[in-house]
């Protein structure tokens, strides 16, 4: 087992596969442009799962993820694949300061004692050969098994292993990736306009997926296949990412209930999956969380509430 501590700059893990990406040497030092808040007011969870961040792309909702990381903490955090988008970095180098801030915050959690488990996906598959190693207090695993506080055993993996397009038509996956990023660029312009009008974040591509029959059928079939694979391995459920669709469903396999959890993404939905200290699990919709903070009660409601409190 190779174990390395985090230097002041990038983790040494990156240098091991730097040749895979053009201009990867131009990564700036890992120093946050936006410091972490020091008020210590964070929600505490037993476990947090996030995936499909796609650092290195313009579609990554970095500011929203930074807000999430600054608002929560956990004993364990699973990074369930596609954290870095190697496919896009090979085509064109893109790495703004906000993406550094995310890397810095994750490494800082590891140094504070949070167990960080990184399970690479298809977009960051270049990290997969390092499975079994530890870099900068981050464990790299091909898959993992997690036991909840109430005793359920969950398989954790990215999920591209069960994507029939990835398995049989890899070239089509690359074509789809290009089309997807074009839609995400349009999504960015839509949300800039919404923000200027004082409207909350809205995902164009997420709405489109729910409207297109073939996309809905693909997602449903994918969920069923992944849950069946978990059942065949004798576990109680599975946590995955890959399809950018946060979800919780129950399936039956050989007379047993199998839980399917998808922790969503930080491109479209901006979701995370969390486990509370009693074992209860929940998908957080972070755009909704931010929107709730900005809601100001009408003066009449505040006065009525104050009167009730006095009474």
PDB file of C-alpha atoms in Angstrom:
ATOM      1  CA  UNK A   1       0.000   0.000   0.000  1.00  0.00           C
ATOM      2  CA  UNK A   2       1.436   3.342  -1.031  1.00  0.00           C
ATOM      3  CA  UNK A   3       0.653   6.144   1.410  1.00  0.00           C
ATOM      4  CA  UNK A   4       1.554   9.770   0.802  1.00  0.00           C
ATOM      5  CA  UNK A   5       0.695  12.961   2.654  1.00  0.00           C
ATOM      6  CA  UNK A   6      -0.639  16.041   0.894  1.00  0.00           C
ATOM      7  CA  UNK A   7       2.039  18.546  -0.104  1.00  0.00           C
ATOM      8  CA  UNK A   8       1.419  22.290  -0.335  1.00  0.00           C
ATOM      9  CA  UNK A   9       0.724  21.963  -4.043  1.00  0.00           C
ATOM     10  CA  UNK A  10      -1.250  19.307  -5.895  1.00  0.00           C
ATOM     11  CA  UNK A  11      -1.321  15.747  -4.591  1.00  0.00           C
ATOM     12  CA  UNK A  12       1.501  13.673  -6.059  1.00  0.00           C
ATOM     13  CA  UNK A  13      -1.138  11.313  -7.440  1.00  0.00           C
ATOM     14  CA  UNK A  14      -1.706  13.762 -10.271  1.00  0.00           C
ATOM     15  CA  UNK A  15       1.922  13.671 -11.381  1.00  0.00           C
ATOM     16  CA  UNK A  16       1.705   9.907 -11.858  1.00  0.00           C
ATOM     17  CA  UNK A  17      -0.749  10.306 -14.707  1.00  0.00           C
ATOM     18  CA  UNK A  18       0.133  13.848 -15.831  1.00  0.00           C
ATOM     19  CA  UNK A  19       1.149  12.543 -19.246  1.00  0.00           C
ATOM     20  CA  UNK A  20      -2.470  11.614 -19.909  1.00  0.00           C
ATOM     21  CA  UNK A  21      -3.561  15.254 -20.085  1.00  0.00           C
ATOM     22  CA  UNK A  22      -2.188  18.092 -22.168  1.00  0.00           C
ATOM     23  CA  UNK A  23      -1.083  21.088 -20.086  1.00  0.00           C
ATOM     24  CA  UNK A  24      -1.845  19.320 -16.816  1.00  0.00           C
ATOM     25  CA  UNK A  25       1.348  20.857 -15.462  1.00  0.00           C
ATOM     26  CA  UNK A  26      -0.364  24.226 -15.543  1.00  0.00           C
ATOM     27  CA  UNK A  27      -2.601  23.267 -12.632  1.00  0.00           C
ATOM     28  CA  UNK A  28      -2.138  26.126 -10.152  1.00  0.00           C
ATOM     29  CA  UNK A  29      -1.189  25.386  -6.531  1.00  0.00           C
ATOM     30  CA  UNK A  30      -3.989  24.036  -4.345  1.00  0.00           C
ATOM     31  CA  UNK A  31      -4.654  27.186  -2.329  1.00  0.00           C
ATOM     32  CA  UNK A  32      -8.292  28.256  -1.953  1.00  0.00           C
ATOM     33  CA  UNK A  33      -9.317  31.494  -3.645  1.00  0.00           C
ATOM     34  CA  UNK A  34     -12.369  31.515  -1.338  1.00  0.00           C
ATOM     35  CA  UNK A  35     -11.386  30.581   2.242  1.00  0.00           C
ATOM     36  CA  UNK A  36     -13.468  28.155   4.254  1.00  0.00           C
ATOM     37  CA  UNK A  37     -15.831  29.844   6.729  1.00  0.00           C
ATOM     38  CA  UNK A  38     -14.584  29.551  10.298  1.00  0.00           C
ATOM     39  CA  UNK A  39     -17.907  29.760  12.124  1.00  0.00           C
ATOM     40  CA  UNK A  40     -18.047  25.951  12.422  1.00  0.00           C
ATOM     41  CA  UNK A  41     -21.772  25.872  11.669  1.00  0.00           C
ATOM     42  CA  UNK A  42     -21.994  22.677   9.626  1.00  0.00           C
ATOM     43  CA  UNK A  43     -24.575  19.934   9.435  1.00  0.00           C
ATOM     44  CA  UNK A  44     -23.038  16.724  10.652  1.00  0.00           C
ATOM     45  CA  UNK A  45     -23.718  13.415   8.893  1.00  0.00           C
ATOM     46  CA  UNK A  46     -22.335   9.941   9.365  1.00  0.00           C
ATOM     47  CA  UNK A  47     -21.681   9.542   5.613  1.00  0.00           C
ATOM     48  CA  UNK A  48     -21.818  11.690   2.478  1.00  0.00           C
ATOM     49  CA  UNK A  49     -21.786  10.430  -1.111  1.00  0.00           C
ATOM     50  CA  UNK A  50     -21.177  12.747  -4.090  1.00  0.00           C
ATOM     51  CA  UNK A  51     -20.382  11.951  -7.716  1.00  0.00           C
ATOM     52  CA  UNK A  52     -20.251  13.368 -11.230  1.00  0.00           C
ATOM     53  CA  UNK A  53     -18.652  16.683 -10.307  1.00  0.00           C
ATOM     54  CA  UNK A  54     -16.832  16.904 -13.657  1.00  0.00           C
ATOM     55  CA  UNK A  55     -14.025  19.197 -12.545  1.00  0.00           C
ATOM     56  CA  UNK A  56     -12.274  20.523 -15.629  1.00  0.00           C
ATOM     57  CA  UNK A  57     -15.501  21.417 -17.436  1.00  0.00           C
ATOM     58  CA  UNK A  58     -17.572  24.577 -17.613  1.00  0.00           C
ATOM     59  CA  UNK A  59     -20.654  22.550 -16.706  1.00  0.00           C
ATOM     60  CA  UNK A  60     -19.410  21.887 -13.166  1.00  0.00           C
ATOM     61  CA  UNK A  61     -21.494  23.841 -10.639  1.00  0.00           C
ATOM     62  CA  UNK A  62     -18.415  24.590  -8.554  1.00  0.00           C
ATOM     63  CA  UNK A  63     -19.833  27.471  -6.515  1.00  0.00           C
ATOM     64  CA  UNK A  64     -22.825  25.380  -5.437  1.00  0.00           C
ATOM     65  CA  UNK A  65     -20.602  22.435  -4.481  1.00  0.00           C
ATOM     66  CA  UNK A  66     -18.299  24.741  -2.496  1.00  0.00           C
ATOM     67  CA  UNK A  67     -21.363  25.985  -0.613  1.00  0.00           C
ATOM     68  CA  UNK A  68     -22.335  22.364   0.108  1.00  0.00           C
ATOM     69  CA  UNK A  69     -18.843  21.464   1.334  1.00  0.00           C
ATOM     70  CA  UNK A  70     -18.760  24.557   3.559  1.00  0.00           C
ATOM     71  CA  UNK A  71     -22.170  23.679   5.036  1.00  0.00           C
ATOM     72  CA  UNK A  72     -21.730  19.966   5.824  1.00  0.00           C
ATOM     73  CA  UNK A  73     -19.326  17.519   7.411  1.00  0.00           C
ATOM     74  CA  UNK A  74     -19.198  13.751   7.905  1.00  0.00           C
ATOM     75  CA  UNK A  75     -17.193  10.876   9.311  1.00  0.00           C
ATOM     76  CA  UNK A  76     -16.878   9.328   5.834  1.00  0.00           C
ATOM     77  CA  UNK A  77     -17.166  10.781   2.337  1.00  0.00           C
ATOM     78  CA  UNK A  78     -17.393   8.708  -0.823  1.00  0.00           C
ATOM     79  CA  UNK A  79     -16.421  10.314  -4.142  1.00  0.00           C
ATOM     80  CA  UNK A  80     -18.395   8.047  -6.466  1.00  0.00           C
ATOM     81  CA  UNK A  81     -16.714   8.706  -9.808  1.00  0.00           C
ATOM     82  CA  UNK A  82     -16.389  11.335 -12.523  1.00  0.00           C
ATOM     83  CA  UNK A  83     -14.951  13.804 -10.025  1.00  0.00           C
ATOM     84  CA  UNK A  84     -12.429  14.986 -12.640  1.00  0.00           C
ATOM     85  CA  UNK A  85     -13.424  14.943 -16.315  1.00  0.00           C
ATOM     86  CA  UNK A  86     -10.396  13.482 -18.059  1.00  0.00           C
ATOM     87  CA  UNK A  87     -12.278  13.208 -21.361  1.00  0.00           C
ATOM     88  CA  UNK A  88     -12.670  16.986 -21.574  1.00  0.00           C
ATOM     89  CA  UNK A  89      -9.233  17.809 -20.163  1.00  0.00           C
ATOM     90  CA  UNK A  90      -7.640  15.756 -22.944  1.00  0.00           C
ATOM     91  CA  UNK A  91      -9.430  17.930 -25.504  1.00  0.00           C
ATOM     92  CA  UNK A  92      -8.949  21.307 -23.860  1.00  0.00           C
ATOM     93  CA  UNK A  93      -7.445  22.331 -20.555  1.00  0.00           C
ATOM     94  CA  UNK A  94      -9.863  24.179 -18.293  1.00  0.00           C
ATOM     95  CA  UNK A  95      -9.277  24.590 -14.571  1.00  0.00           C
ATOM     96  CA  UNK A  96     -10.592  27.749 -12.863  1.00  0.00           C
ATOM     97  CA  UNK A  97      -9.781  28.742  -9.280  1.00  0.00           C
ATOM     98  CA  UNK A  98     -13.133  27.423  -8.031  1.00  0.00           C
ATOM     99  CA  UNK A  99     -12.153  23.888  -9.103  1.00  0.00           C
ATOM    100  CA  UNK A 100      -8.975  24.235  -7.056  1.00  0.00           C
ATOM    101  CA  UNK A 101     -11.117  25.278  -4.110  1.00  0.00           C
ATOM    102  CA  UNK A 102     -13.072  22.011  -4.318  1.00  0.00           C
ATOM    103  CA  UNK A 103      -9.907  19.881  -4.404  1.00  0.00           C
ATOM    104  CA  UNK A 104      -8.484  21.868  -1.486  1.00  0.00           C
ATOM    105  CA  UNK A 105     -11.628  21.404   0.599  1.00  0.00           C
ATOM    106  CA  UNK A 106     -11.743  17.642   0.016  1.00  0.00           C
ATOM    107  CA  UNK A 107      -8.075  17.251   0.966  1.00  0.00           C
ATOM    108  CA  UNK A 108      -8.643  19.464   3.998  1.00  0.00           C
ATOM    109  CA  UNK A 109     -11.432  17.125   5.151  1.00  0.00           C
ATOM    110  CA  UNK A 110      -9.090  14.178   4.873  1.00  0.00           C
ATOM    111  CA  UNK A 111      -6.506  15.995   6.998  1.00  0.00           C
ATOM    112  CA  UNK A 112      -9.166  16.770   9.617  1.00  0.00           C
ATOM    113  CA  UNK A 113      -9.862  13.051   9.940  1.00  0.00           C
ATOM    114  CA  UNK A 114     -12.719  12.400   7.516  1.00  0.00           C
ATOM    115  CA  UNK A 115     -12.306   9.101   5.717  1.00  0.00           C
ATOM    116  CA  UNK A 116     -12.292   9.920   1.978  1.00  0.00           C
ATOM    117  CA  UNK A 117     -12.880   7.048  -0.480  1.00  0.00           C
ATOM    118  CA  UNK A 118     -12.468   7.885  -4.184  1.00  0.00           C
ATOM    119  CA  UNK A 119     -14.064   5.426  -6.637  1.00  0.00           C
ATOM    120  CA  UNK A 120     -13.123   6.564 -10.179  1.00  0.00           C
ATOM    121  CA  UNK A 121     -15.728   6.524 -12.943  1.00  0.00           C
ATOM    122  CA  UNK A 122     -15.473   6.423 -16.721  1.00  0.00           C
ATOM    123  CA  UNK A 123     -14.552  10.106 -17.116  1.00  0.00           C
ATOM    124  CA  UNK A 124     -11.724   9.786 -14.583  1.00  0.00           C
ATOM    125  CA  UNK A 125     -10.887   6.180 -15.507  1.00  0.00           C
ATOM    126  CA  UNK A 126      -7.210   7.111 -15.744  1.00  0.00           C
ATOM    127  CA  UNK A 127      -7.175   6.937 -11.920  1.00  0.00           C
ATOM    128  CA  UNK A 128      -8.458   3.335 -11.869  1.00  0.00           C
ATOM    129  CA  UNK A 129      -5.007   1.710 -12.175  1.00  0.00           C
ATOM    130  CA  UNK A 130      -4.190   3.274  -8.777  1.00  0.00           C
ATOM    131  CA  UNK A 131      -6.972   1.343  -7.026  1.00  0.00           C
ATOM    132  CA  UNK A 132      -5.818   0.049  -3.666  1.00  0.00           C
ATOM    133  CA  UNK A 133      -3.469   2.974  -3.076  1.00  0.00           C
ATOM    134  CA  UNK A 134      -3.771   5.986  -0.791  1.00  0.00           C
ATOM    135  CA  UNK A 135      -2.782   9.450  -1.995  1.00  0.00           C
ATOM    136  CA  UNK A 136      -2.932  12.504   0.247  1.00  0.00           C
ATOM    137  CA  UNK A 137      -5.061  10.570   2.791  1.00  0.00           C
ATOM    138  CA  UNK A 138      -7.546   9.714   0.017  1.00  0.00           C
ATOM    139  CA  UNK A 139      -8.256   5.995  -0.543  1.00  0.00           C
ATOM    140  CA  UNK A 140      -8.660   4.978  -4.186  1.00  0.00           C
ATOM    141  CA  UNK A 141     -10.914   1.953  -4.669  1.00  0.00           C
ATOM    142  CA  UNK A 142     -12.500   0.279  -7.688  1.00  0.00           C
ATOM    143  CA  UNK A 143     -15.617  -0.282  -5.559  1.00  0.00           C
ATOM    144  CA  UNK A 144     -16.433  -0.307  -1.870  1.00  0.00           C
ATOM    145  CA  UNK A 145     -18.853  -1.794   0.649  1.00  0.00           C
ATOM    146  CA  UNK A 146     -20.445   0.407   3.266  1.00  0.00           C
ATOM    147  CA  UNK A 147     -22.300  -0.690   6.406  1.00  0.00           C
ATOM    148  CA  UNK A 148     -24.900   1.784   7.633  1.00  0.00           C
ATOM    149  CA  UNK A 149     -25.482   2.626  11.286  1.00  0.00           C
ATOM    150  CA  UNK A 150     -28.510   0.298  11.322  1.00  0.00           C
ATOM    151  CA  UNK A 151     -26.608  -2.624   9.795  1.00  0.00           C
ATOM    152  CA  UNK A 152     -27.471  -2.548   6.085  1.00  0.00           C
ATOM    153  CA  UNK A 153     -24.638  -3.453   3.720  1.00  0.00           C
ATOM    154  CA  UNK A 154     -24.413  -1.316   0.582  1.00  0.00           C
ATOM    155  CA  UNK A 155     -22.264  -1.768  -2.506  1.00  0.00           C
ATOM    156  CA  UNK A 156     -20.765   1.543  -3.701  1.00  0.00           C
ATOM    157  CA  UNK A 157     -19.566   1.964  -7.294  1.00  0.00           C
ATOM    158  CA  UNK A 158     -19.777   4.534 -10.084  1.00  0.00           C
ATOM    159  CA  UNK A 159     -22.102   2.470 -12.286  1.00  0.00           C
ATOM    160  CA  UNK A 160     -20.684   2.811 -15.807  1.00  0.00           C
ATOM    161  CA  UNK A 161     -20.012  -0.921 -15.584  1.00  0.00           C
ATOM    162  CA  UNK A 162     -23.735  -1.428 -16.212  1.00  0.00           C
ATOM    163  CA  UNK A 163     -24.186   1.139 -18.983  1.00  0.00           C
ATOM    164  CA  UNK A 164     -24.828  -0.813 -22.198  1.00  0.00           C
ATOM    165  CA  UNK A 165     -23.690   2.135 -24.351  1.00  0.00           C
ATOM    166  CA  UNK A 166     -20.348   2.280 -22.542  1.00  0.00           C
ATOM    167  CA  UNK A 167     -19.941  -1.492 -22.794  1.00  0.00           C
ATOM    168  CA  UNK A 168     -20.868  -2.032 -26.448  1.00  0.00           C
ATOM    169  CA  UNK A 169     -20.616   1.336 -28.233  1.00  0.00           C
ATOM    170  CA  UNK A 170     -17.907   3.349 -26.509  1.00  0.00           C
ATOM    171  CA  UNK A 171     -17.559   5.677 -29.510  1.00  0.00           C
ATOM    172  CA  UNK A 172     -21.231   6.604 -29.122  1.00  0.00           C
ATOM    173  CA  UNK A 173     -20.595   7.555 -25.508  1.00  0.00           C
ATOM    174  CA  UNK A 174     -17.993  10.096 -26.681  1.00  0.00           C
ATOM    175  CA  UNK A 175     -20.435  11.531 -29.233  1.00  0.00           C
ATOM    176  CA  UNK A 176     -23.086  11.772 -26.549  1.00  0.00           C
ATOM    177  CA  UNK A 177     -20.612  13.477 -24.238  1.00  0.00           C
ATOM    178  CA  UNK A 178     -20.024  16.228 -26.804  1.00  0.00           C
ATOM    179  CA  UNK A 179     -23.760  16.774 -27.301  1.00  0.00           C
ATOM    180  CA  UNK A 180     -24.262  16.786 -23.539  1.00  0.00           C
ATOM    181  CA  UNK A 181     -21.685  19.535 -23.030  1.00  0.00           C
ATOM    182  CA  UNK A 182     -23.344  21.657 -25.699  1.00  0.00           C
ATOM    183  CA  UNK A 183     -26.608  21.360 -23.759  1.00  0.00           C
ATOM    184  CA  UNK A 184     -24.818  22.252 -20.528  1.00  0.00           C
ATOM    185  CA  UNK A 185     -23.400  25.395 -22.169  1.00  0.00           C
ATOM    186  CA  UNK A 186     -26.953  26.391 -23.067  1.00  0.00           C
ATOM    187  CA  UNK A 187     -28.008  25.531 -19.518  1.00  0.00           C
ATOM    188  CA  UNK A 188     -25.399  28.011 -18.253  1.00  0.00           C
ATOM    189  CA  UNK A 189     -26.820  30.853 -20.324  1.00  0.00           C
ATOM    190  CA  UNK A 190     -30.368  30.011 -19.236  1.00  0.00           C
ATOM    191  CA  UNK A 191     -29.392  30.164 -15.570  1.00  0.00           C
ATOM    192  CA  UNK A 192     -27.474  33.417 -15.965  1.00  0.00           C
ATOM    193  CA  UNK A 193     -30.680  34.929 -17.304  1.00  0.00           C
ATOM    194  CA  UNK A 194     -32.725  33.386 -14.473  1.00  0.00           C
ATOM    195  CA  UNK A 195     -30.255  34.688 -11.891  1.00  0.00           C
ATOM    196  CA  UNK A 196     -30.482  38.198 -13.368  1.00  0.00           C
ATOM    197  CA  UNK A 197     -34.257  37.987 -12.972  1.00  0.00           C
ATOM    198  CA  UNK A 198     -33.963  36.812  -9.374  1.00  0.00           C
ATOM    199  CA  UNK A 199     -35.107  33.292 -10.198  1.00  0.00           C
ATOM    200  CA  UNK A 200     -33.602  30.125  -8.629  1.00  0.00           C
ATOM    201  CA  UNK A 201     -31.356  27.599 -10.395  1.00  0.00           C
ATOM    202  CA  UNK A 202     -33.096  25.295 -12.892  1.00  0.00           C
ATOM    203  CA  UNK A 203     -31.642  22.401 -14.887  1.00  0.00           C
ATOM    204  CA  UNK A 204     -32.537  22.443 -18.586  1.00  0.00           C
ATOM    205  CA  UNK A 205     -31.039  19.022 -19.264  1.00  0.00           C
ATOM    206  CA  UNK A 206     -32.725  17.454 -16.242  1.00  0.00           C
ATOM    207  CA  UNK A 207     -36.089  18.735 -17.436  1.00  0.00           C
ATOM    208  CA  UNK A 208     -35.372  17.442 -20.955  1.00  0.00           C
ATOM    209  CA  UNK A 209     -34.516  13.954 -19.655  1.00  0.00           C
ATOM    210  CA  UNK A 210     -37.836  13.723 -17.852  1.00  0.00           C
ATOM    211  CA  UNK A 211     -39.678  14.713 -21.025  1.00  0.00           C
ATOM    212  CA  UNK A 212     -37.933  12.340 -23.442  1.00  0.00           C
ATOM    213  CA  UNK A 213     -39.386   8.821 -23.356  1.00  0.00           C
ATOM    214  CA  UNK A 214     -36.183   7.016 -24.391  1.00  0.00           C
ATOM    215  CA  UNK A 215     -34.180   8.752 -21.664  1.00  0.00           C
ATOM    216  CA  UNK A 216     -36.752   7.766 -19.041  1.00  0.00           C
ATOM    217  CA  UNK A 217     -36.720   4.143 -20.243  1.00  0.00           C
ATOM    218  CA  UNK A 218     -32.906   4.031 -20.206  1.00  0.00           C
ATOM    219  CA  UNK A 219     -32.736   5.371 -16.648  1.00  0.00           C
ATOM    220  CA  UNK A 220     -35.370   2.911 -15.433  1.00  0.00           C
ATOM    221  CA  UNK A 221     -33.598  -0.056 -17.049  1.00  0.00           C
ATOM    222  CA  UNK A 222     -30.221   1.055 -15.720  1.00  0.00           C
ATOM    223  CA  UNK A 223     -31.574   1.278 -12.163  1.00  0.00           C
ATOM    224  CA  UNK A 224     -33.057  -2.205 -12.431  1.00  0.00           C
ATOM    225  CA  UNK A 225     -29.811  -3.739 -13.752  1.00  0.00           C
ATOM    226  CA  UNK A 226     -27.664  -2.125 -11.042  1.00  0.00           C
ATOM    227  CA  UNK A 227     -30.059  -3.219  -8.279  1.00  0.00           C
ATOM    228  CA  UNK A 228     -30.093  -6.789  -9.614  1.00  0.00           C
ATOM    229  CA  UNK A 229     -26.267  -6.835  -9.603  1.00  0.00           C
ATOM    230  CA  UNK A 230     -26.322  -5.758  -5.954  1.00  0.00           C
ATOM    231  CA  UNK A 231     -28.813  -8.518  -5.137  1.00  0.00           C
ATOM    232  CA  UNK A 232     -26.621 -11.113  -6.821  1.00  0.00           C
ATOM    233  CA  UNK A 233     -23.733 -10.026  -4.591  1.00  0.00           C
ATOM    234  CA  UNK A 234     -25.783 -10.595  -1.461  1.00  0.00           C
ATOM    235  CA  UNK A 235     -25.862  -7.001  -0.235  1.00  0.00           C
ATOM    236  CA  UNK A 236     -28.870  -4.987   0.900  1.00  0.00           C
ATOM    237  CA  UNK A 237     -28.488  -2.194  -1.613  1.00  0.00           C
ATOM    238  CA  UNK A 238     -26.314  -0.134  -3.906  1.00  0.00           C
ATOM    239  CA  UNK A 239     -25.137   3.469  -4.166  1.00  0.00           C
ATOM    240  CA  UNK A 240     -24.011   4.704  -7.581  1.00  0.00           C
ATOM    241  CA  UNK A 241     -23.847   7.762  -9.831  1.00  0.00           C
ATOM    242  CA  UNK A 242     -23.096   7.979 -13.565  1.00  0.00           C
ATOM    243  CA  UNK A 243     -26.531   8.861 -15.005  1.00  0.00           C
ATOM    244  CA  UNK A 244     -26.881  12.260 -13.296  1.00  0.00           C
ATOM    245  CA  UNK A 245     -30.262  11.346 -11.832  1.00  0.00           C
ATOM    246  CA  UNK A 246     -30.620  11.301  -8.047  1.00  0.00           C
ATOM    247  CA  UNK A 247     -33.080   8.607  -7.025  1.00  0.00           C
ATOM    248  CA  UNK A 248     -34.172   6.103  -4.400  1.00  0.00           C
ATOM    249  CA  UNK A 249     -36.049   2.984  -5.480  1.00  0.00           C
ATOM    250  CA  UNK A 250     -36.771  -0.451  -4.065  1.00  0.00           C
ATOM    251  CA  UNK A 251     -36.401  -3.631  -6.126  1.00  0.00           C
ATOM    252  CA  UNK A 252     -37.029  -7.307  -5.467  1.00  0.00           C
ATOM    253  CA  UNK A 253     -34.370  -9.970  -6.066  1.00  0.00           C
ATOM    254  CA  UNK A 254     -34.960 -13.591  -5.089  1.00  0.00           C
ATOM    255  CA  UNK A 255     -37.547 -12.531  -2.541  1.00  0.00           C
ATOM    256  CA  UNK A 256     -35.311  -9.879  -0.951  1.00  0.00           C
ATOM    257  CA  UNK A 257     -35.727  -6.108  -0.970  1.00  0.00           C
ATOM    258  CA  UNK A 258     -32.796  -4.325  -2.625  1.00  0.00           C
ATOM    259  CA  UNK A 259     -32.335  -0.582  -2.181  1.00  0.00           C
ATOM    260  CA  UNK A 260     -31.149   1.486  -5.129  1.00  0.00           C
ATOM    261  CA  UNK A 261     -29.648   4.891  -4.379  1.00  0.00           C
ATOM    262  CA  UNK A 262     -28.193   7.303  -6.932  1.00  0.00           C
ATOM    263  CA  UNK A 263     -26.393  10.301  -5.453  1.00  0.00           C
ATOM    264  CA  UNK A 264     -27.001  12.504  -8.506  1.00  0.00           C
ATOM    265  CA  UNK A 265     -24.451  15.007  -9.791  1.00  0.00           C
ATOM    266  CA  UNK A 266     -23.012  18.523  -9.526  1.00  0.00           C
ATOM    267  CA  UNK A 267     -23.643  19.502 -13.149  1.00  0.00           C
ATOM    268  CA  UNK A 268     -27.425  19.340 -13.500  1.00  0.00           C
ATOM    269  CA  UNK A 269     -29.216  18.445 -10.283  1.00  0.00           C
ATOM    270  CA  UNK A 270     -26.594  19.430  -7.664  1.00  0.00           C
ATOM    271  CA  UNK A 271     -27.436  16.560  -5.327  1.00  0.00           C
ATOM    272  CA  UNK A 272     -25.739  14.627  -2.551  1.00  0.00           C
ATOM    273  CA  UNK A 273     -26.722  11.472  -0.699  1.00  0.00           C
ATOM    274  CA  UNK A 274     -26.278  11.528   3.079  1.00  0.00           C
ATOM    275  CA  UNK A 275     -26.599   9.037   5.914  1.00  0.00           C
ATOM    276  CA  UNK A 276     -27.774  10.300   9.286  1.00  0.00           C
ATOM    277  CA  UNK A 277     -26.312   8.875  12.480  1.00  0.00           C
ATOM    278  CA  UNK A 278     -29.295   6.539  12.944  1.00  0.00           C
ATOM    279  CA  UNK A 279     -28.770   4.998   9.484  1.00  0.00           C
ATOM    280  CA  UNK A 280     -31.552   6.956   7.780  1.00  0.00           C
ATOM    281  CA  UNK A 281     -30.550   8.061   4.271  1.00  0.00           C
ATOM    282  CA  UNK A 282     -31.630  11.119   2.315  1.00  0.00           C
ATOM    283  CA  UNK A 283     -30.971  12.770  -1.049  1.00  0.00           C
ATOM    284  CA  UNK A 284     -30.239  16.486  -0.634  1.00  0.00           C
ATOM    285  CA  UNK A 285     -31.267  18.818  -3.461  1.00  0.00           C
ATOM    286  CA  UNK A 286     -28.769  21.606  -2.843  1.00  0.00           C
ATOM    287  CA  UNK A 287     -30.302  24.163  -5.196  1.00  0.00           C
ATOM    288  CA  UNK A 288     -33.498  23.872  -3.139  1.00  0.00           C
ATOM    289  CA  UNK A 289     -31.490  24.233   0.079  1.00  0.00           C
ATOM    290  CA  UNK A 290     -29.965  27.489  -1.177  1.00  0.00           C
ATOM    291  CA  UNK A 291     -33.335  28.745  -2.402  1.00  0.00           C
ATOM    292  CA  UNK A 292     -34.866  28.152   1.050  1.00  0.00           C
ATOM    293  CA  UNK A 293     -32.178  30.312   2.653  1.00  0.00           C
ATOM    294  CA  UNK A 294     -33.087  33.255   0.451  1.00  0.00           C
ATOM    295  CA  UNK A 295     -36.805  33.147   1.261  1.00  0.00           C
ATOM    296  CA  UNK A 296     -37.743  36.110   3.452  1.00  0.00           C
ATOM    297  CA  UNK A 297     -40.940  35.860   5.443  1.00  0.00           C
ATOM    298  CA  UNK A 298     -43.466  38.687   4.915  1.00  0.00           C
ATOM    299  CA  UNK A 299     -43.542  41.273   7.742  1.00  0.00           C
ATOM    300  CA  UNK A 300     -47.044  40.174   8.805  1.00  0.00           C
ATOM    301  CA  UNK A 301     -45.911  36.546   9.135  1.00  0.00           C
ATOM    302  CA  UNK A 302     -42.872  37.534  11.215  1.00  0.00           C
ATOM    303  CA  UNK A 303     -45.001  39.726  13.519  1.00  0.00           C
ATOM    304  CA  UNK A 304     -47.574  36.953  13.941  1.00  0.00           C
ATOM    305  CA  UNK A 305     -44.816  34.472  14.743  1.00  0.00           C
ATOM    306  CA  UNK A 306     -43.321  36.851  17.312  1.00  0.00           C
ATOM    307  CA  UNK A 307     -46.729  37.332  18.927  1.00  0.00           C
ATOM    308  CA  UNK A 308     -47.182  33.556  19.204  1.00  0.00           C
ATOM    309  CA  UNK A 309     -43.714  33.247  20.769  1.00  0.00           C
ATOM    310  CA  UNK A 310     -44.548  35.925  23.385  1.00  0.00           C
ATOM    311  CA  UNK A 311     -47.892  34.301  24.160  1.00  0.00           C
TER     312      UNK A 311
END
